CSV table of N, CA, C and O in Angstrom, one decimal:
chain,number,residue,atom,x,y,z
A,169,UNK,N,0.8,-1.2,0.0
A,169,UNK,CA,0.0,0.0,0.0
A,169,UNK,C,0.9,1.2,0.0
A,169,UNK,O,2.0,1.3,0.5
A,170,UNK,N,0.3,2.0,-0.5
A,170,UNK,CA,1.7,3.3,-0.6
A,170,UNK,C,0.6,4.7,0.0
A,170,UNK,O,-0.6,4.6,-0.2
A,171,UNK,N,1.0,5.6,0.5
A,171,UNK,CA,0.8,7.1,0.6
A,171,UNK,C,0.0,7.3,0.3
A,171,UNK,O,-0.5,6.2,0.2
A,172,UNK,N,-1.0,8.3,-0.1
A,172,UNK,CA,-1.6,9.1,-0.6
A,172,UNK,C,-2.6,10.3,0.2
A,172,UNK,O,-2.7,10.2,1.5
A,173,UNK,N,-3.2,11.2,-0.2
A,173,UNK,CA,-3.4,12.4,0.1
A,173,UNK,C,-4.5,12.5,-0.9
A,173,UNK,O,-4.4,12.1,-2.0
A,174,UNK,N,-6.0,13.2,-0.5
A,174,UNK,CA,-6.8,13.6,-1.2
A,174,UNK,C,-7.5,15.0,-0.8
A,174,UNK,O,-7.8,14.9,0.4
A,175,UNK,N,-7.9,16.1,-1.4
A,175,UNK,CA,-8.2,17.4,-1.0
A,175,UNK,C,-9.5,17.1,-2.3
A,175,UNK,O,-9.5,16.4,-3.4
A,176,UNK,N,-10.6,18.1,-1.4
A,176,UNK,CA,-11.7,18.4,-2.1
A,176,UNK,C,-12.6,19.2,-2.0
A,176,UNK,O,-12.9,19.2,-0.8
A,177,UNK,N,-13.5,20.1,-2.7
A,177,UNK,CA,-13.6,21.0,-2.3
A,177,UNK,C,-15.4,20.4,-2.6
A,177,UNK,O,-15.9,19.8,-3.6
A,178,UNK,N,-16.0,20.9,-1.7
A,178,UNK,CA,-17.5,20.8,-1.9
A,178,UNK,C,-18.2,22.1,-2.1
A,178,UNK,O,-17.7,23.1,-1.7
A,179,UNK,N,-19.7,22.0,-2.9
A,179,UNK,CA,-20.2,23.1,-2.8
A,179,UNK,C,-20.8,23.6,-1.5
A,179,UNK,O,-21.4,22.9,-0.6
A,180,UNK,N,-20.5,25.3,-1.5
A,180,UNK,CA,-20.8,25.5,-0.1
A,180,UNK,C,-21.6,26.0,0.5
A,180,UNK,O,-21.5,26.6,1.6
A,181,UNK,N,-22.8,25.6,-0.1
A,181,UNK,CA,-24.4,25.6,0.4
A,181,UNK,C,-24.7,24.2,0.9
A,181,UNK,O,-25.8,24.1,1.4
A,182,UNK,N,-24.0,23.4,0.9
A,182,UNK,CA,-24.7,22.1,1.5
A,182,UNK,C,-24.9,22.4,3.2
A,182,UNK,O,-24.3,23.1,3.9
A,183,UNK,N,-26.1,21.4,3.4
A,183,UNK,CA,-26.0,20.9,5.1
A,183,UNK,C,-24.6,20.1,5.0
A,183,UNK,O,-24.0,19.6,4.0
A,184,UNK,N,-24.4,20.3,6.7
A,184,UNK,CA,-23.5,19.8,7.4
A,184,UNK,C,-23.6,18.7,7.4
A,184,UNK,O,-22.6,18.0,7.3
A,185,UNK,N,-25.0,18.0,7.6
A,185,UNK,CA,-25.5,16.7,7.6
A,185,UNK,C,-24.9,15.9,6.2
A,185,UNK,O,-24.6,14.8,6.1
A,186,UNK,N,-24.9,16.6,5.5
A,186,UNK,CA,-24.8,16.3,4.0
A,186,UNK,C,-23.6,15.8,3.6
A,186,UNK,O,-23.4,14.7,3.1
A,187,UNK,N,-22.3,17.1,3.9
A,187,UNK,CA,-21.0,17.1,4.0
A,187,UNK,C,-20.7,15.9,5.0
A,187,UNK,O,-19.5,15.8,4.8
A,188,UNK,N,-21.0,15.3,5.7
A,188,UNK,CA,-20.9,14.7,6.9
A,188,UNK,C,-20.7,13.2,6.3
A,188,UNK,O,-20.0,12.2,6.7
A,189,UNK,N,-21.7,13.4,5.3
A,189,UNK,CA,-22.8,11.8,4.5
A,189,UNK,C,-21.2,11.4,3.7
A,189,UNK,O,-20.5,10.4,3.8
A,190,UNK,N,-20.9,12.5,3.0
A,190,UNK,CA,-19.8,12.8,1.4
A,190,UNK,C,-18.7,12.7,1.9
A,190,UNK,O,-17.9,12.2,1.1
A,191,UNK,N,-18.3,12.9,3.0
A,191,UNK,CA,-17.0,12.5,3.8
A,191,UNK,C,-17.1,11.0,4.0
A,191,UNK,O,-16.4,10.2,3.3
A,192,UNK,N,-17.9,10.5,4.9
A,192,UNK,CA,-17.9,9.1,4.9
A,192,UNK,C,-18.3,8.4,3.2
A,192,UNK,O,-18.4,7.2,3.2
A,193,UNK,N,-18.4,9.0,2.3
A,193,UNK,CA,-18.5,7.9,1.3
A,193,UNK,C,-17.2,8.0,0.7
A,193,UNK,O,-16.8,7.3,-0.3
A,194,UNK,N,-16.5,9.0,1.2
A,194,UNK,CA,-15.1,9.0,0.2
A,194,UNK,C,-14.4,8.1,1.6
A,194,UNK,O,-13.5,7.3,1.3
A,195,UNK,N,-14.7,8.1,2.5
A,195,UNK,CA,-13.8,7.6,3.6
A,195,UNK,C,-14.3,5.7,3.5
A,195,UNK,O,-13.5,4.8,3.5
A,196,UNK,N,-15.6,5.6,3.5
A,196,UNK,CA,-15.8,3.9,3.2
A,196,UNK,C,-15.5,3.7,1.4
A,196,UNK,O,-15.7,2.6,0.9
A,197,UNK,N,-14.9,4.6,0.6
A,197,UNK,CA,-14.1,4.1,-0.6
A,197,UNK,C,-12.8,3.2,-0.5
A,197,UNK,O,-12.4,2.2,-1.0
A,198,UNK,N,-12.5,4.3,0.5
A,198,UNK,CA,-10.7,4.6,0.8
A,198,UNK,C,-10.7,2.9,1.4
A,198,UNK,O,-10.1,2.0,0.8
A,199,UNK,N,-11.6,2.9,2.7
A,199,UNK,CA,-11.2,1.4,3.3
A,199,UNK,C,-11.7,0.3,2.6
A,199,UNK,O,-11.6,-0.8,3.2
A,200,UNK,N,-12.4,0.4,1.0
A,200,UNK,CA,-12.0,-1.3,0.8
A,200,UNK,C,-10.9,-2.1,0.1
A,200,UNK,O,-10.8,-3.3,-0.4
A,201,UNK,N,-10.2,-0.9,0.2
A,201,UNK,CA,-8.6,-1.5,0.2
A,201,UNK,C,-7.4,-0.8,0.4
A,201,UNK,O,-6.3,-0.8,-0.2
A,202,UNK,N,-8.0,0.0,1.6
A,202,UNK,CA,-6.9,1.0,2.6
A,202,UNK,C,-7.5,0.9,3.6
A,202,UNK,O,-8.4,0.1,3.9
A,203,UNK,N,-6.6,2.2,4.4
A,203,UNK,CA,-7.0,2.5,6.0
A,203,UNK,C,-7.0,4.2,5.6
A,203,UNK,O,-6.2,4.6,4.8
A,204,UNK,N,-7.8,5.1,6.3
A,204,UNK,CA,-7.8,6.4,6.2
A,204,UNK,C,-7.4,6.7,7.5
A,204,UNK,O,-7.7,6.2,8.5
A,205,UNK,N,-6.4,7.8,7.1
A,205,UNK,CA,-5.8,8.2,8.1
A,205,UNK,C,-6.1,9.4,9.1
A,205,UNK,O,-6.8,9.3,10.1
A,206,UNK,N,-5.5,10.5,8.6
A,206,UNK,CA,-5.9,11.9,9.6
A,206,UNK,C,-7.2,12.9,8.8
A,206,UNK,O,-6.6,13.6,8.0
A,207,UNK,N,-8.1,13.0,8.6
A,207,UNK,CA,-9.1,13.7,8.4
A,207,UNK,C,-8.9,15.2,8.9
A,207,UNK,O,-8.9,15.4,10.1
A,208,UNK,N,-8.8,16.0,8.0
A,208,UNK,CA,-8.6,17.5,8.3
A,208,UNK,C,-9.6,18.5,7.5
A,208,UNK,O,-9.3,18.9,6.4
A,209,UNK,N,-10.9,18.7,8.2
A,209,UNK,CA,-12.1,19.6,7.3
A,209,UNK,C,-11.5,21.4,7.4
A,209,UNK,O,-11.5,22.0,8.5
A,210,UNK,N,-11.1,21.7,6.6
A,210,UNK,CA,-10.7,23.2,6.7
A,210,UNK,C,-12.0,24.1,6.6
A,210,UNK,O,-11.9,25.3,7.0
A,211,UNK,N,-13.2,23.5,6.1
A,211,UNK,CA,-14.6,24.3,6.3
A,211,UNK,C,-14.4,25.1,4.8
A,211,UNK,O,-13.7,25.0,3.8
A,212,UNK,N,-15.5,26.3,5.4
A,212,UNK,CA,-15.6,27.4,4.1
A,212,UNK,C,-14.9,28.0,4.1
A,212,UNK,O,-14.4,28.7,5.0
A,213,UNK,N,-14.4,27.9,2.6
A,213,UNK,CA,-13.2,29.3,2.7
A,213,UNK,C,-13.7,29.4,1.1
A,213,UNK,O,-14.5,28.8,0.5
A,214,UNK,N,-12.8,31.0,0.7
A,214,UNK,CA,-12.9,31.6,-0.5
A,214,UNK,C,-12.0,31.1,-1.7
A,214,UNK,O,-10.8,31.1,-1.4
A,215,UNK,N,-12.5,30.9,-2.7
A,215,UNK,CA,-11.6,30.2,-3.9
A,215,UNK,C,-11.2,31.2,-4.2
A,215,UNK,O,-11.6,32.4,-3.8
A,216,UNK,N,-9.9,30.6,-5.3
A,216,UNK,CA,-8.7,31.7,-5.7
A,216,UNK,C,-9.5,32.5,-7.4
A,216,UNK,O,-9.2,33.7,-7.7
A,217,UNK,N,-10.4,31.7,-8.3
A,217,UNK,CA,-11.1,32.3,-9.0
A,217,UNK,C,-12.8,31.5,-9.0
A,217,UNK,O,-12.8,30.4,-8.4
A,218,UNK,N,-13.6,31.9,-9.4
A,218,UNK,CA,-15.0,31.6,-9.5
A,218,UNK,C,-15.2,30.3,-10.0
A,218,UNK,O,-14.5,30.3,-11.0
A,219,UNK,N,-15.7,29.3,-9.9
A,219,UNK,CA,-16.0,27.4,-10.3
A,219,UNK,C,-17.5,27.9,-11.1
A,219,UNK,O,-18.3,28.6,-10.5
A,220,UNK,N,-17.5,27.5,-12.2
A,220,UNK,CA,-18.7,27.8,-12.8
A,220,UNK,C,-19.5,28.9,-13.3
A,220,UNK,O,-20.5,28.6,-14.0
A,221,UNK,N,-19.2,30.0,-13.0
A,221,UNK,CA,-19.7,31.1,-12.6
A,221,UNK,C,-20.5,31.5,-11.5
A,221,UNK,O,-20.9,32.6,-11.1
A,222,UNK,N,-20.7,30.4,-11.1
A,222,UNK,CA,-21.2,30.6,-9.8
A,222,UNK,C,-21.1,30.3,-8.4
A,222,UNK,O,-21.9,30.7,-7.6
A,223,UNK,N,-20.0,29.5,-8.1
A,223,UNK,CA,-19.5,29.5,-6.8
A,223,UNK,C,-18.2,30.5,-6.2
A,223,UNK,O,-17.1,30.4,-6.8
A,224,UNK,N,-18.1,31.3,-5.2
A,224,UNK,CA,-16.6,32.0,-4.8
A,224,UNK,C,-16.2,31.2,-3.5
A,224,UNK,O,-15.2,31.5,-2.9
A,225,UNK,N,-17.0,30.0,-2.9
A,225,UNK,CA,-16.6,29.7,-2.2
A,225,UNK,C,-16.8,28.1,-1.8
A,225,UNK,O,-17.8,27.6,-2.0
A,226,UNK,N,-15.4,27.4,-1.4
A,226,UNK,CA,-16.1,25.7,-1.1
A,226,UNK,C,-16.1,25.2,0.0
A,226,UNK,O,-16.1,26.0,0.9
A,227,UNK,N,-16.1,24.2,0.3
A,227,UNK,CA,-16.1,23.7,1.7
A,227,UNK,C,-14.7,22.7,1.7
A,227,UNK,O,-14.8,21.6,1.1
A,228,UNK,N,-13.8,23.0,2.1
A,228,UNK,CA,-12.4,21.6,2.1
A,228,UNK,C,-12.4,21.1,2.6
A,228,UNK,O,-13.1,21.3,3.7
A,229,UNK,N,-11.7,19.6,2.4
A,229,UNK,CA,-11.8,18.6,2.8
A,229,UNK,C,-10.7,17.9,2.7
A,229,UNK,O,-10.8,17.1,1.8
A,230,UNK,N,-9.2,17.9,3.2
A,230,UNK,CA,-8.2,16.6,3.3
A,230,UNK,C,-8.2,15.6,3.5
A,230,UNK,O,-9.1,15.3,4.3
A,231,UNK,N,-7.7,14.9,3.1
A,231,UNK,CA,-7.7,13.1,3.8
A,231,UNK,C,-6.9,12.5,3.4
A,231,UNK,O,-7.0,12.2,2.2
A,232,UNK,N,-5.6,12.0,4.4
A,232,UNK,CA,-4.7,11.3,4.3
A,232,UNK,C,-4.9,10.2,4.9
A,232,UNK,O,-5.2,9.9,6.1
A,233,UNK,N,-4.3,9.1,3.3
A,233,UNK,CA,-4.7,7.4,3.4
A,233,UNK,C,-4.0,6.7,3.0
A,233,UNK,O,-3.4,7.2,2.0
A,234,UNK,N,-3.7,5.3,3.2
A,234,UNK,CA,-2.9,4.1,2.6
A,234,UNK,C,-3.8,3.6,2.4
A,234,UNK,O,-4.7,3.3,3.2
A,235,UNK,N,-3.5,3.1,0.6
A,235,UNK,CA,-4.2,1.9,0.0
A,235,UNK,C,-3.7,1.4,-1.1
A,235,UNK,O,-2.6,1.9,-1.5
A,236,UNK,N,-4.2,0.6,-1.9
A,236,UNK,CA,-4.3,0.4,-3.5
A,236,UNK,C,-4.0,1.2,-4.7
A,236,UNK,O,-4.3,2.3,-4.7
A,237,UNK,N,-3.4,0.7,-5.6
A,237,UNK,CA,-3.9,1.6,-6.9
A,237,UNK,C,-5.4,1.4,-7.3
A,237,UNK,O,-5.8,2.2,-8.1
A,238,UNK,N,-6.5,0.3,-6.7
A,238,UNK,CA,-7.8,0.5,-7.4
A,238,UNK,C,-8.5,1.5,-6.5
A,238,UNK,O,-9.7,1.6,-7.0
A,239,UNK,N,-8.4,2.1,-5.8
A,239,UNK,CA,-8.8,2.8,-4.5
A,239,UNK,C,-8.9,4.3,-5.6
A,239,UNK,O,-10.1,4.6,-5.8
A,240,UNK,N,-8.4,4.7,-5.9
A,240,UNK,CA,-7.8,5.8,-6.9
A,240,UNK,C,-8.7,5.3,-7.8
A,240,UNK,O,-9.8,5.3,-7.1
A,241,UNK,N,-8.9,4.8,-8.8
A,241,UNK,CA,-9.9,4.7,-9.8
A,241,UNK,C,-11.4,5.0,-9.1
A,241,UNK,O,-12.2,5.8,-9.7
A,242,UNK,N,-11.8,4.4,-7.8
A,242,UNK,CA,-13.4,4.1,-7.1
A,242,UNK,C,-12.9,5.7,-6.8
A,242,UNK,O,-13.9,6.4,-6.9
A,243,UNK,N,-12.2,6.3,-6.6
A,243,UNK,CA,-12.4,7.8,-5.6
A,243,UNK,C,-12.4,8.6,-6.7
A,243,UNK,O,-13.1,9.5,-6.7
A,244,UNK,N,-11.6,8.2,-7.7
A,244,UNK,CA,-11.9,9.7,-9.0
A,244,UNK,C,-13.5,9.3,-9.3
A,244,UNK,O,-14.3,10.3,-9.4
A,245,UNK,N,-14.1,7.8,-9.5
A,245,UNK,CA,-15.3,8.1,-10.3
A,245,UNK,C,-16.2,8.5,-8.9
A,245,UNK,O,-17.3,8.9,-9.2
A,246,UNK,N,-16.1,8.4,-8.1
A,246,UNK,CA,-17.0,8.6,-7.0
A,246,UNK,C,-17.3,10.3,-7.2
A,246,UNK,O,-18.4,10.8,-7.3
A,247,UNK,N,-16.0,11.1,-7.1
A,247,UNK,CA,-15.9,12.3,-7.3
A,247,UNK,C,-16.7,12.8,-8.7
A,247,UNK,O,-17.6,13.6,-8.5
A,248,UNK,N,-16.4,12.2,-10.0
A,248,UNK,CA,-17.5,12.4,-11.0
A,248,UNK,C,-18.5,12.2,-10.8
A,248,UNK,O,-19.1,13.3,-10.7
A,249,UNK,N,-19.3,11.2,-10.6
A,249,UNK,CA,-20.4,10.9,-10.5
A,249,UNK,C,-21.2,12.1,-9.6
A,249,UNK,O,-22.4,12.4,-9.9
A,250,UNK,N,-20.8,12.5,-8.9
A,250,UNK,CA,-21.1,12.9,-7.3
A,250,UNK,C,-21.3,14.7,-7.9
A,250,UNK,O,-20.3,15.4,-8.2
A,251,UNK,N,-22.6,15.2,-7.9
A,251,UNK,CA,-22.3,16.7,-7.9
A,251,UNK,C,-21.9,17.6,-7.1
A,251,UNK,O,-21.5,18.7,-7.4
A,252,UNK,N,-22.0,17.0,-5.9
A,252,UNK,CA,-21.7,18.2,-4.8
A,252,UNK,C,-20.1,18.2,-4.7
A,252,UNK,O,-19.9,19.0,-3.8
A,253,UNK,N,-18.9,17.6,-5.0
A,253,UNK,CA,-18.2,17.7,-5.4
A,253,UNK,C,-17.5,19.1,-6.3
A,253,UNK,O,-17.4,18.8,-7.5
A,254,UNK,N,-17.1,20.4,-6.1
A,254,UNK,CA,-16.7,20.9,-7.2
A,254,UNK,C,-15.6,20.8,-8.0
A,254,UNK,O,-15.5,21.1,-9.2
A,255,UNK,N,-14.2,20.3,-6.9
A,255,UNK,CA,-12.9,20.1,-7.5
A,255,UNK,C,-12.6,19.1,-6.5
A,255,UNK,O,-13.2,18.8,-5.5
A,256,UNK,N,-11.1,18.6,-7.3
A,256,UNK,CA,-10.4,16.9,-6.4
A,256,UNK,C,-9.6,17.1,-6.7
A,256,UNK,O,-9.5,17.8,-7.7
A,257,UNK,N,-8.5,16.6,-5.9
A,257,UNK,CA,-7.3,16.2,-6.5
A,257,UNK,C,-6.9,15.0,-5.7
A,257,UNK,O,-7.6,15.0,-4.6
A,258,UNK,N,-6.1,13.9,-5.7
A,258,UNK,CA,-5.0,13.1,-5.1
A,258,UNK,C,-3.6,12.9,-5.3
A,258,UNK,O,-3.2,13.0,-6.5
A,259,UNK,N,-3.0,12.8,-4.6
A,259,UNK,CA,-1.7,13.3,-4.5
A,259,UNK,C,-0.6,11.6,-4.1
A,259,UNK,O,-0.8,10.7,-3.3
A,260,UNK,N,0.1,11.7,-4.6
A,260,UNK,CA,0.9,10.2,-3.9
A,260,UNK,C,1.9,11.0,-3.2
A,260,UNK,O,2.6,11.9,-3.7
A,261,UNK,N,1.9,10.6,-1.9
A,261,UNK,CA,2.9,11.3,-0.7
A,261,UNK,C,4.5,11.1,-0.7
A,261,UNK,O,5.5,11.8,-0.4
A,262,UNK,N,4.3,9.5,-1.3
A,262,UNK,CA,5.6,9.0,-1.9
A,262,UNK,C,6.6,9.3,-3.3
A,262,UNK,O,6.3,9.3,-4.5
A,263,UNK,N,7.8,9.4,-2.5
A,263,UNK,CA,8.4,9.7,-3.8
A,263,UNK,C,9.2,8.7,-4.1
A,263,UNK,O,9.8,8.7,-5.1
């Protein structure tokens, strides 16, 4: 299992409840073939330019995890599929 790192930004009108739901489904991604590690919600903050024309602001979300390379394929389409999602990235920790 190697490193990894995932940051994301939600739209930021959702309930809390909601954001709450979208964390654990990226977090029961992660574990069916990792372990998630430190969870760091940075909340609302203001984007560096406008998403759509219509958002200036997202809700962040970190999460650092060990797992698979299939783990990464389930978390990018999870992120597609998913609208409340507005941006993703993953990152490999390892060099």
């Amino acid at each position: 299992m190697r490193a990894y790192e995932t940051l994301f930004v939600l739209k930021p009108d959702l309930e809390k409840e909601t954001i709450e739901e979208l964390i654990g489904k990226v977090k029961a991604v992660i574990e069916t073939a990792g372990t998630v590690g430190k969870v760091d919600e940075w909340g609302k903050r203001k984007l560096a330019y406008d998403i759509d024309k219509k958002y200036q602001e997202g809700y962040y979300v970190i999460i650092e995890f060990n797992a698979e390379n299939s783990v990464l394929d389930a978390l990018d389409h999870l992120y597609k599929i998913t609208e409340s999602f507005i941006r993703n990235i993953i990152i490999n920790k390892e060099k």
